Amino acid sequence: MAKLTMTVNGKTVSAEAEGRTLLSSFLREGLGMTGTHVGCDTSQCGACVVHVDGQAVKSCTVLAHDVAGADVRTIEGMANPDGSLGKIQQAFQDHHGLQCGFCTPGMVMSAAALLAENPKPTEAEVRHHLEGNICRCTGYHNIVKAVLAASGQDVSKIAAE
Amino acid sequence: MHNFDFVKPSTIAEAVKALSDGDAQALSGGQTLLPSMKQRLAAPGTLVSLTGIAEMKGVCKGDGGLHIGAATPHAVVAREAAAHYPALAALAGGIGDPAVRSRGTIGGSIANNDPAACYPAAVLASGATVVTNKRQIAADDYFQGMFTTALEEGEIVIEVRFPIPQKAAYVKFNQPASRFALTGVFVAKFGDGVRVAVTGASNNGVFRWTEGEKALSSSFSADAVKGLSVDPAEMISDLHGTPEYRAHLVKVLTGRAVAQANG
């Protein structure tokens, strides 16, 4: 065990962690931040996506000690300062971009990474970017719609399927 | 996974020293090694992270081509190589998914030499040079079969130097679940000839399709390979494809890559 310090959602945090502790475990078990979900634990499903220094990563496949000192952002950091839903989260609610909600933290973090790099993506770009995020409920259509809406684009012509 | 000691050196010399312990293993982006360790296929006593070594990161134009630091993630190559070597940038931008591309590195990919990985095809087709802490290794000597390279114990890939071809393209046929290449072909046309490297298809890992190279060196067109056939004898057989299917893909994808390279 060794002490590990990083910035999570703007706050400096420290906790003890073993060499093998994954970033996902550090967040959930070390810091009690269970918004980051672990679906497959094999880097397939994307439920555990967080940002490390602005880059989307699968936190189940990153060692916590390997990102010591980094600036980490999780789903808990996506709400507005007053606690209301952030823009992407609100779009997911407005467009029914979730059903069970398990994949949603990863979807929102992946979407945020996309919009930071490409503020007005096309539908094809959104679908390509979300390749590493698996949702077993929605069929993706409303997730894609929510991301496009969050980018400020008109989605009224995208029919619900 | 079993526990281990974690160290993160900031220089190559420190990393080499840490790796001299026989039970130590180098860790780059970890997108293959960490899943392998979870499955207990690997259980090193010490993991030596190479991602904190500044001199092993970055993309720059250098002597004879494009130099890419071994610890440079795929996403950075996709972005920064685009202006210099578009086919290589496109290959990097098509590996795995965006979150995997944020972490996975070129050095990790070619040190592992997975028979279905994309980068080995680019390195071999480009005739790149693999620079380690000890020496420079030509791509033709570096890849020595599935998961096997010329690297010795404790030797680290520092940089890969790519000559830039006149024309090039990489086309892969995705295995839809893993997004690894069921077969992938990288075609590179240089002033003195064409090189064709195939990944995903052979039991011997990445290889050069010399018959295709010969035909394309006389005529760089998709039609030039149409009459050829690829021997399925050494091709991988699994539930995703027969050897004959993969052999056929080698030819088809080479044609598509040439068409794409010709724009």
Short mmCIF file of C-alpha atoms in Angstrom, two decimals:
data_model
loop_
_atom_site.label_atom_id
_atom_site.label_comp_id
_atom_site.label_asym_id
_atom_site.label_seq_id
_atom_site.Cartn_x
_atom_site.Cartn_y
_atom_site.Cartn_z
CA MET A 1 0.00 0.00 0.00
CA ALA A 2 1.20 3.48 -0.79
CA LYS A 3 -0.43 6.85 -0.48
CA LEU A 4 -1.83 8.20 -3.70
CA THR A 5 -2.89 11.77 -4.44
CA MET A 6 -4.74 13.12 -7.46
CA THR A 7 -7.27 15.79 -8.32
CA VAL A 8 -10.80 14.49 -8.76
CA ASN A 9 -13.44 16.94 -9.99
CA GLY A 10 -11.30 19.86 -8.89
CA LYS A 11 -10.56 18.61 -5.38
CA THR A 12 -7.26 17.18 -4.21
CA VAL A 13 -7.85 13.71 -2.79
CA SER A 14 -5.55 11.17 -1.15
CA ALA A 15 -6.01 7.55 -0.15
CA GLU A 16 -3.94 4.41 0.30
CA ALA A 17 -3.83 2.08 -2.71
CA GLU A 18 -2.04 -1.13 -3.68
CA GLY A 19 0.02 -1.34 -6.85
CA ARG A 20 -2.76 -3.33 -8.52
CA THR A 21 -5.57 -0.93 -7.58
CA LEU A 22 -7.43 0.12 -10.71
CA LEU A 23 -8.52 3.70 -11.14
CA SER A 24 -12.15 2.48 -11.12
CA SER A 25 -11.59 0.73 -7.75
CA PHE A 26 -9.76 3.75 -6.34
CA LEU A 27 -12.67 6.02 -7.22
CA ARG A 28 -15.40 3.65 -6.04
CA GLU A 29 -13.82 1.95 -3.04
CA GLY A 30 -11.02 4.34 -2.07
CA LEU A 31 -13.01 7.55 -2.43
CA GLY A 32 -16.58 6.23 -2.24
CA MET A 33 -17.47 7.81 -5.57
CA THR A 34 -19.72 5.13 -7.03
CA GLY A 35 -21.00 7.16 -9.98
CA THR A 36 -18.33 5.51 -12.14
CA HIS A 37 -19.72 2.07 -12.97
CA VAL A 38 -17.86 -1.15 -13.63
CA GLY A 39 -19.78 -3.23 -16.13
CA CYS A 40 -17.44 -5.77 -17.69
CA ASP A 41 -14.08 -5.02 -16.05
CA THR A 42 -12.46 -6.07 -19.34
CA SER A 43 -12.36 -2.67 -21.12
CA GLN A 44 -15.16 -3.61 -23.48
CA CYS A 45 -18.27 -1.86 -22.18
CA GLY A 46 -17.21 1.71 -21.38
CA ALA A 47 -19.41 2.15 -18.27
CA CYS A 48 -16.26 3.13 -16.34
CA VAL A 49 -15.11 5.93 -18.67
CA VAL A 50 -13.66 8.95 -16.86
CA HIS A 51 -11.38 11.75 -18.03
CA VAL A 52 -7.70 11.80 -17.11
CA ASP A 53 -6.12 15.14 -17.97
CA GLY A 54 -8.97 15.74 -20.38
CA GLN A 55 -8.72 12.38 -22.17
CA ALA A 56 -11.46 9.75 -21.94
CA VAL A 57 -10.10 6.48 -20.54
CA LYS A 58 -11.57 3.22 -19.33
CA SER A 59 -10.84 3.46 -15.62
CA CYS A 60 -11.02 -0.33 -15.20
CA THR A 61 -7.92 -0.60 -17.39
CA VAL A 62 -5.77 2.12 -15.83
CA LEU A 63 -3.74 1.65 -12.67
CA ALA A 64 -4.54 4.27 -10.06
CA HIS A 65 -0.84 4.82 -9.25
CA ASP A 66 -0.12 5.35 -12.96
CA VAL A 67 -2.28 8.50 -12.90
CA ALA A 68 -0.98 9.89 -9.60
CA GLY A 69 -1.09 13.67 -9.71
CA ALA A 70 -3.45 13.70 -12.68
CA ASP A 71 -6.59 15.77 -13.09
CA VAL A 72 -9.45 13.27 -13.09
CA ARG A 73 -13.05 14.09 -13.92
CA THR A 74 -15.90 11.70 -13.22
CA ILE A 75 -19.67 11.75 -13.69
CA GLU A 76 -19.95 13.35 -10.24
CA GLY A 77 -18.21 16.38 -11.71
CA MET A 78 -20.65 16.81 -14.59
CA ALA A 79 -23.51 18.47 -12.72
CA ASN A 80 -23.80 22.27 -12.57
CA PRO A 81 -22.42 23.96 -9.43
CA ASP A 82 -25.99 24.33 -8.10
CA GLY A 83 -26.49 20.58 -8.34
CA SER A 84 -28.78 20.65 -11.37
CA LEU A 85 -28.01 18.38 -14.29
CA GLY A 86 -25.24 19.48 -16.63
CA LYS A 87 -25.98 20.12 -20.30
CA ILE A 88 -25.19 16.60 -21.53
CA GLN A 89 -26.95 14.94 -18.59
CA GLN A 90 -30.04 17.09 -19.17
CA ALA A 91 -30.04 16.17 -22.86
CA PHE A 92 -29.98 12.47 -21.92
CA GLN A 93 -33.01 13.05 -19.70
CA ASP A 94 -34.86 15.17 -22.28
CA HIS A 95 -34.33 12.70 -25.11
CA HIS A 96 -34.74 9.53 -23.10
CA GLY A 97 -31.12 8.56 -23.68
CA LEU A 98 -31.22 5.97 -20.92
CA GLN A 99 -33.42 3.25 -19.58
CA CYS A 100 -31.71 1.31 -16.79
CA GLY A 101 -28.98 3.95 -16.58
CA PHE A 102 -26.08 1.61 -15.93
CA CYS A 103 -24.07 2.68 -18.97
CA THR A 104 -25.00 6.36 -18.62
CA PRO A 105 -21.98 7.60 -16.60
CA GLY A 106 -19.65 6.25 -19.28
CA MET A 107 -21.85 7.49 -22.10
CA VAL A 108 -21.94 11.00 -20.66
CA MET A 109 -18.17 11.08 -20.10
CA SER A 110 -17.45 9.78 -23.62
CA ALA A 111 -19.90 12.30 -25.06
CA ALA A 112 -18.23 15.10 -23.10
CA ALA A 113 -14.82 14.11 -24.48
CA LEU A 114 -16.23 14.12 -28.02
CA LEU A 115 -17.89 17.52 -27.69
CA ALA A 116 -14.72 19.02 -26.18
CA GLU A 117 -12.82 17.98 -29.30
CA ASN A 118 -15.60 18.30 -31.87
CA PRO A 119 -18.34 20.71 -30.70
CA LYS A 120 -20.70 20.00 -33.64
CA PRO A 121 -20.32 16.34 -34.54
CA THR A 122 -22.37 14.64 -37.23
CA GLU A 123 -24.55 11.68 -36.34
CA ALA A 124 -21.95 9.35 -37.90
CA GLU A 125 -19.19 10.93 -35.81
CA VAL A 126 -21.22 10.48 -32.63
CA ARG A 127 -21.86 6.82 -33.43
CA HIS A 128 -18.19 6.24 -34.27
CA HIS A 129 -17.06 7.94 -31.06
CA LEU A 130 -19.38 5.84 -28.89
CA GLU A 131 -18.10 2.53 -30.33
CA GLY A 132 -16.48 1.67 -27.01
CA ASN A 133 -19.62 2.30 -24.94
CA ILE A 134 -22.15 -0.49 -24.83
CA CYS A 135 -25.82 0.03 -23.94
CA ARG A 136 -28.13 -2.95 -23.72
CA CYS A 137 -31.39 -1.01 -23.33
CA THR A 138 -31.81 1.85 -25.71
CA GLY A 139 -30.59 0.65 -29.07
CA TYR A 140 -28.40 3.79 -29.01
CA HIS A 141 -30.76 5.93 -31.07
CA ASN A 142 -31.80 8.24 -28.25
CA ILE A 143 -28.27 8.36 -26.87
CA VAL A 144 -27.02 9.65 -30.23
CA LYS A 145 -29.93 12.08 -30.32
CA ALA A 146 -29.11 13.33 -26.81
CA VAL A 147 -25.46 13.92 -27.71
CA LEU A 148 -26.43 15.83 -30.85
CA ALA A 149 -28.93 17.88 -28.83
CA ALA A 150 -26.28 18.61 -26.19
CA SER A 151 -24.10 19.98 -29.00
CA GLY A 152 -26.84 22.52 -29.70
CA GLN A 153 -27.94 20.96 -32.98
CA ASP A 154 -31.56 20.62 -34.02
CA VAL A 155 -32.68 17.04 -33.48
CA SER A 156 -36.39 17.56 -34.16
CA LYS A 157 -36.01 15.92 -37.57
CA ILE A 158 -34.39 12.79 -36.14
CA ALA A 159 -37.36 10.47 -35.73
CA ALA A 160 -37.61 8.27 -32.67
CA GLU A 161 -37.31 4.66 -33.66
CA MET B 1 -5.01 -9.76 -10.51
CA HIS B 2 -2.11 -10.60 -8.21
CA ASN B 3 -0.53 -7.67 -6.46
CA PHE B 4 2.82 -6.21 -7.58
CA ASP B 5 5.12 -3.31 -6.87
CA PHE B 6 4.50 -0.34 -9.11
CA VAL B 7 7.27 2.01 -10.17
CA LYS B 8 7.14 4.93 -12.57
CA PRO B 9 10.60 6.13 -13.58
CA SER B 10 11.08 9.44 -15.37
CA THR B 11 14.15 8.48 -17.42
CA ILE B 12 15.07 5.60 -19.71
CA ALA B 13 18.11 4.76 -17.57
CA GLU B 14 15.94 4.39 -14.46
CA ALA B 15 13.46 2.25 -16.36
CA VAL B 16 16.20 -0.05 -17.66
CA LYS B 17 17.56 -0.41 -14.14
CA ALA B 18 14.10 -1.22 -12.73
CA LEU B 19 13.59 -3.81 -15.47
CA SER B 20 16.87 -5.59 -14.71
CA ASP B 21 15.05 -7.39 -11.89
CA GLY B 22 14.02 -10.66 -13.53
CA ASP B 23 10.46 -10.48 -12.22
CA ALA B 24 9.81 -6.99 -13.59
CA GLN B 25 7.70 -6.20 -16.62
CA ALA B 26 7.38 -3.00 -18.62
CA LEU B 27 3.95 -1.37 -18.71
CA SER B 28 3.01 1.10 -21.42
CA GLY B 29 -0.65 2.02 -21.97
CA GLY B 30 -1.75 -1.24 -20.37
CA GLN B 31 -4.65 -1.90 -22.73
CA THR B 32 -3.44 -5.45 -23.34
CA LEU B 33 -1.21 -6.15 -20.35
CA LEU B 34 -3.74 -5.17 -17.66
CA PRO B 35 -6.53 -7.39 -19.08
CA SER B 36 -3.94 -10.22 -19.33
CA MET B 37 -2.99 -9.70 -15.70
CA LYS B 38 -6.65 -9.73 -14.65
CA GLN B 39 -6.92 -13.13 -16.28
CA ARG B 40 -3.71 -14.11 -14.49
CA LEU B 41 -2.04 -14.85 -17.80
CA ALA B 42 0.73 -12.56 -16.55
CA ALA B 43 1.78 -11.92 -12.95
CA PRO B 44 4.91 -9.77 -12.75
CA GLY B 45 6.41 -8.94 -9.37
CA THR B 46 7.08 -5.37 -10.42
CA LEU B 47 5.44 -3.25 -13.08
CA VAL B 48 7.60 -0.51 -14.55
CA SER B 49 5.42 2.19 -16.12
CA LEU B 50 7.00 3.81 -19.18
CA THR B 51 4.40 6.54 -19.49
CA GLY B 52 6.23 9.05 -17.30
CA ILE B 53 9.32 9.26 -19.52
CA ALA B 54 9.08 12.53 -21.45
CA GLU B 55 11.71 11.59 -24.07
CA MET B 56 9.61 8.57 -25.11
CA LYS B 57 6.61 10.69 -26.06
CA GLY B 58 5.70 12.76 -29.08
CA VAL B 59 5.59 12.88 -32.86
CA CYS B 60 8.18 14.84 -34.83
CA LYS B 61 9.70 15.10 -38.28
CA GLY B 62 13.30 13.90 -38.13
CA ASP B 63 16.07 12.39 -40.23
CA GLY B 64 14.49 10.44 -43.04
CA GLY B 65 10.91 10.52 -41.84
CA LEU B 66 8.54 10.68 -38.93
CA HIS B 67 9.79 9.81 -35.44
CA ILE B 68 7.20 8.61 -32.93
CA GLY B 69 8.06 8.13 -29.28
CA ALA B 70 7.20 4.63 -28.09
CA ALA B 71 4.97 5.88 -25.26
CA THR B 72 2.87 8.07 -27.56
CA PRO B 73 -0.81 7.11 -27.36
CA HIS B 74 -2.74 6.20 -30.52
CA ALA B 75 -4.96 9.30 -30.17
CA VAL B 76 -1.90 11.57 -30.29
CA VAL B 77 -0.50 9.78 -33.36
CA ALA B 78 -3.92 10.03 -35.03
CA ARG B 79 -3.87 13.79 -34.48
CA GLU B 80 -0.22 14.72 -34.90
CA ALA B 81 0.87 12.39 -37.69
CA ALA B 82 -2.06 13.39 -39.91
CA ALA B 83 -0.22 16.18 -41.72
CA HIS B 84 2.93 14.07 -42.34
CA TYR B 85 1.79 10.50 -42.84
CA PRO B 86 -2.01 10.36 -43.22
CA ALA B 87 -2.24 6.57 -43.66
CA LEU B 88 -0.38 6.00 -40.38
CA ALA B 89 -2.57 8.57 -38.60
CA ALA B 90 -5.70 6.90 -39.95
CA LEU B 91 -4.49 3.50 -38.74
CA ALA B 92 -3.87 4.91 -35.25
CA GLY B 93 -7.32 6.52 -35.27
CA GLY B 94 -8.96 3.19 -36.04
CA ILE B 95 -7.48 1.10 -33.22
CA GLY B 96 -9.98 -0.08 -30.58
CA ASP B 97 -12.20 2.80 -29.47
CA PRO B 98 -11.52 6.38 -28.34
CA ALA B 99 -10.87 5.51 -24.68
CA VAL B 100 -8.45 2.74 -25.67
CA ARG B 101 -6.69 5.17 -28.02
CA SER B 102 -6.18 7.62 -25.13
CA ARG B 103 -4.00 5.05 -23.33
CA GLY B 104 -2.65 2.44 -25.75
CA THR B 105 0.76 3.20 -27.26
CA ILE B 106 2.72 2.32 -30.38
CA GLY B 107 5.62 0.93 -28.35
CA GLY B 108 3.31 -1.31 -26.34
CA SER B 109 1.64 -2.56 -29.49
CA ILE B 110 4.82 -3.55 -31.31
CA ALA B 111 6.53 -4.92 -28.19
CA ASN B 112 3.56 -7.24 -27.67
CA ASN B 113 3.27 -8.02 -31.42
CA ASP B 114 -0.24 -9.41 -31.23
CA PRO B 115 -0.86 -11.24 -34.53
CA ALA B 116 -3.99 -9.14 -35.09
CA ALA B 117 -2.67 -5.73 -33.99
CA CYS B 118 -2.68 -2.87 -36.50
CA TYR B 119 0.65 -1.13 -35.83
CA PRO B 120 2.94 -4.03 -36.81
CA ALA B 121 1.51 -3.78 -40.35
CA ALA B 122 2.40 -0.08 -40.57
CA VAL B 123 5.89 -0.59 -39.15
CA LEU B 124 6.67 -3.48 -41.49
CA ALA B 125 5.10 -1.97 -44.63
CA SER B 126 6.88 1.33 -44.04
CA GLY B 127 10.23 -0.37 -43.52
CA ALA B 128 10.45 1.56 -40.25
CA THR B 129 13.30 1.38 -37.78
CA VAL B 130 12.64 0.34 -34.19
CA VAL B 131 14.95 2.22 -31.84
CA THR B 132 15.57 0.61 -28.45
CA ASN B 133 17.73 1.55 -25.49
CA LYS B 134 20.44 -0.67 -27.01
CA ARG B 135 20.26 -0.50 -30.81
CA GLN B 136 18.32 0.18 -33.98
CA ILE B 137 16.39 -2.71 -35.48
CA ALA B 138 15.02 -2.79 -39.04
CA ALA B 139 11.33 -3.76 -39.16
CA ASP B 140 12.20 -6.78 -41.34
CA ASP B 141 14.35 -8.14 -38.50
CA TYR B 142 12.16 -6.98 -35.62
CA PHE B 143 8.98 -9.06 -36.05
CA GLN B 144 9.76 -12.74 -35.49
CA GLY B 145 6.37 -14.43 -35.26
CA MET B 146 3.24 -14.30 -33.15
CA PHE B 147 3.94 -12.38 -29.90
CA THR B 148 7.66 -12.66 -30.70
CA THR B 149 10.10 -9.86 -31.49
CA ALA B 150 13.84 -9.26 -31.64
CA LEU B 151 13.66 -7.53 -28.22
CA GLU B 152 15.87 -9.06 -25.55
CA GLU B 153 15.11 -9.27 -21.84
CA GLY B 154 14.95 -5.78 -20.37
CA GLU B 155 15.22 -4.08 -23.78
CA ILE B 156 12.76 -1.21 -24.27
CA VAL B 157 11.41 0.30 -27.47
CA ILE B 158 12.19 4.02 -27.29
CA GLU B 159 11.06 5.28 -30.66
CA VAL B 160 9.87 4.16 -34.08
CA ARG B 161 11.22 5.96 -37.17
CA PHE B 162 8.99 5.81 -40.24
CA PRO B 163 10.20 6.63 -43.74
CA ILE B 164 7.30 8.44 -45.41
CA PRO B 165 6.04 6.73 -48.57
CA GLN B 166 4.77 8.52 -51.68
CA LYS B 167 1.43 6.80 -51.29
CA ALA B 168 0.04 4.51 -48.61
CA ALA B 169 -3.16 3.16 -47.10
CA TYR B 170 -4.26 0.69 -44.46
CA VAL B 171 -7.48 -1.26 -44.80
CA LYS B 172 -8.64 -3.63 -42.12
CA PHE B 173 -11.51 -6.04 -42.01
CA ASN B 174 -12.72 -5.76 -38.43
CA GLN B 175 -13.45 -8.70 -36.23
CA PRO B 176 -16.70 -7.06 -35.12
CA ALA B 177 -16.58 -7.91 -31.42
CA SER B 178 -12.95 -7.09 -30.60
CA ARG B 179 -12.29 -4.60 -33.43
CA PHE B 180 -8.93 -6.24 -33.93
CA ALA B 181 -8.10 -6.95 -37.56
CA LEU B 182 -9.56 -10.22 -38.81
CA THR B 183 -7.14 -9.32 -41.58
CA GLY B 184 -5.54 -5.94 -42.24
CA VAL B 185 -3.29 -4.84 -45.08
CA PHE B 186 -0.93 -1.86 -45.16
CA VAL B 187 0.35 -0.88 -48.59
CA ALA B 188 3.21 1.62 -48.95
CA LYS B 189 4.60 2.85 -52.28
CA PHE B 190 8.14 4.19 -52.22
CA GLY B 191 10.29 5.45 -55.09
CA ASP B 192 12.13 2.12 -55.23
CA GLY B 193 9.17 -0.23 -54.86
CA VAL B 194 6.05 -1.20 -52.99
CA ARG B 195 5.82 -2.91 -49.59
CA VAL B 196 2.72 -4.82 -48.47
CA ALA B 197 2.36 -5.97 -44.85
CA VAL B 198 -0.47 -8.16 -43.59
CA THR B 199 -1.71 -8.48 -40.03
CA GLY B 200 -4.42 -10.65 -38.49
CA ALA B 201 -4.10 -13.42 -41.05
CA SER B 202 -1.05 -15.55 -40.36
CA ASN B 203 -0.06 -17.99 -37.64
CA ASN B 204 3.38 -16.39 -37.93
CA GLY B 205 2.13 -12.89 -37.12
CA VAL B 206 2.61 -9.89 -39.38
CA PHE B 207 4.23 -10.73 -42.73
CA ARG B 208 5.09 -9.19 -46.10
CA TRP B 209 3.15 -10.40 -49.10
CA THR B 210 6.09 -10.45 -51.48
CA GLU B 211 4.18 -11.68 -54.53
CA GLY B 212 1.78 -8.76 -54.14
CA GLU B 213 4.71 -6.37 -53.68
CA LYS B 214 6.29 -7.56 -56.93
CA ALA B 215 3.08 -7.11 -58.91
CA LEU B 216 2.38 -3.69 -57.41
CA SER B 217 5.96 -2.52 -57.96
CA SER B 218 5.45 -2.95 -61.69
CA SER B 219 1.91 -1.56 -61.70
CA PHE B 220 0.48 0.23 -58.67
CA SER B 221 -3.17 -0.50 -59.37
CA ALA B 222 -5.82 -2.64 -57.70
CA ASP B 223 -6.02 -4.75 -60.87
CA ALA B 224 -2.36 -5.77 -60.54
CA VAL B 225 -3.12 -8.24 -57.73
CA LYS B 226 -6.39 -9.59 -59.13
CA GLY B 227 -4.84 -12.60 -60.84
CA LEU B 228 -2.73 -13.60 -57.81
CA SER B 229 -3.64 -16.10 -55.16
CA VAL B 230 -2.48 -16.29 -51.55
CA ASP B 231 -1.48 -19.61 -50.03
CA PRO B 232 -3.80 -20.40 -47.06
CA ALA B 233 -1.35 -22.93 -45.55
CA GLU B 234 -0.03 -20.62 -42.82
CA MET B 235 -3.24 -18.69 -42.23
CA ILE B 236 -5.08 -18.56 -38.90
CA SER B 237 -8.10 -20.78 -38.49
CA ASP B 238 -10.66 -19.84 -35.83
CA LEU B 239 -14.39 -19.39 -35.41
CA HIS B 240 -14.20 -16.00 -37.14
CA GLY B 241 -12.71 -17.25 -40.39
CA THR B 242 -11.11 -20.16 -42.21
CA PRO B 243 -7.55 -20.01 -43.58
CA GLU B 244 -8.99 -19.81 -47.10
CA TYR B 245 -11.20 -16.88 -46.09
CA ARG B 246 -8.26 -14.99 -44.62
CA ALA B 247 -6.08 -15.75 -47.64
CA HIS B 248 -8.80 -14.33 -49.86
CA LEU B 249 -9.07 -11.25 -47.64
CA VAL B 250 -5.34 -10.57 -48.06
CA LYS B 251 -5.81 -10.15 -51.79
CA VAL B 252 -9.10 -8.25 -51.59
CA LEU B 253 -7.89 -5.84 -48.92
CA THR B 254 -4.61 -5.24 -50.77
CA GLY B 255 -6.65 -4.19 -53.79
CA ARG B 256 -8.79 -1.90 -51.66
CA ALA B 257 -5.74 -0.40 -49.97
CA VAL B 258 -4.13 0.35 -53.34
CA ALA B 259 -7.34 1.93 -54.60
CA GLN B 260 -7.51 4.05 -51.47
CA ALA B 261 -3.83 5.03 -51.71
CA ASN B 262 -4.39 6.12 -55.30
CA GLY B 263 -7.30 8.27 -54.09
#
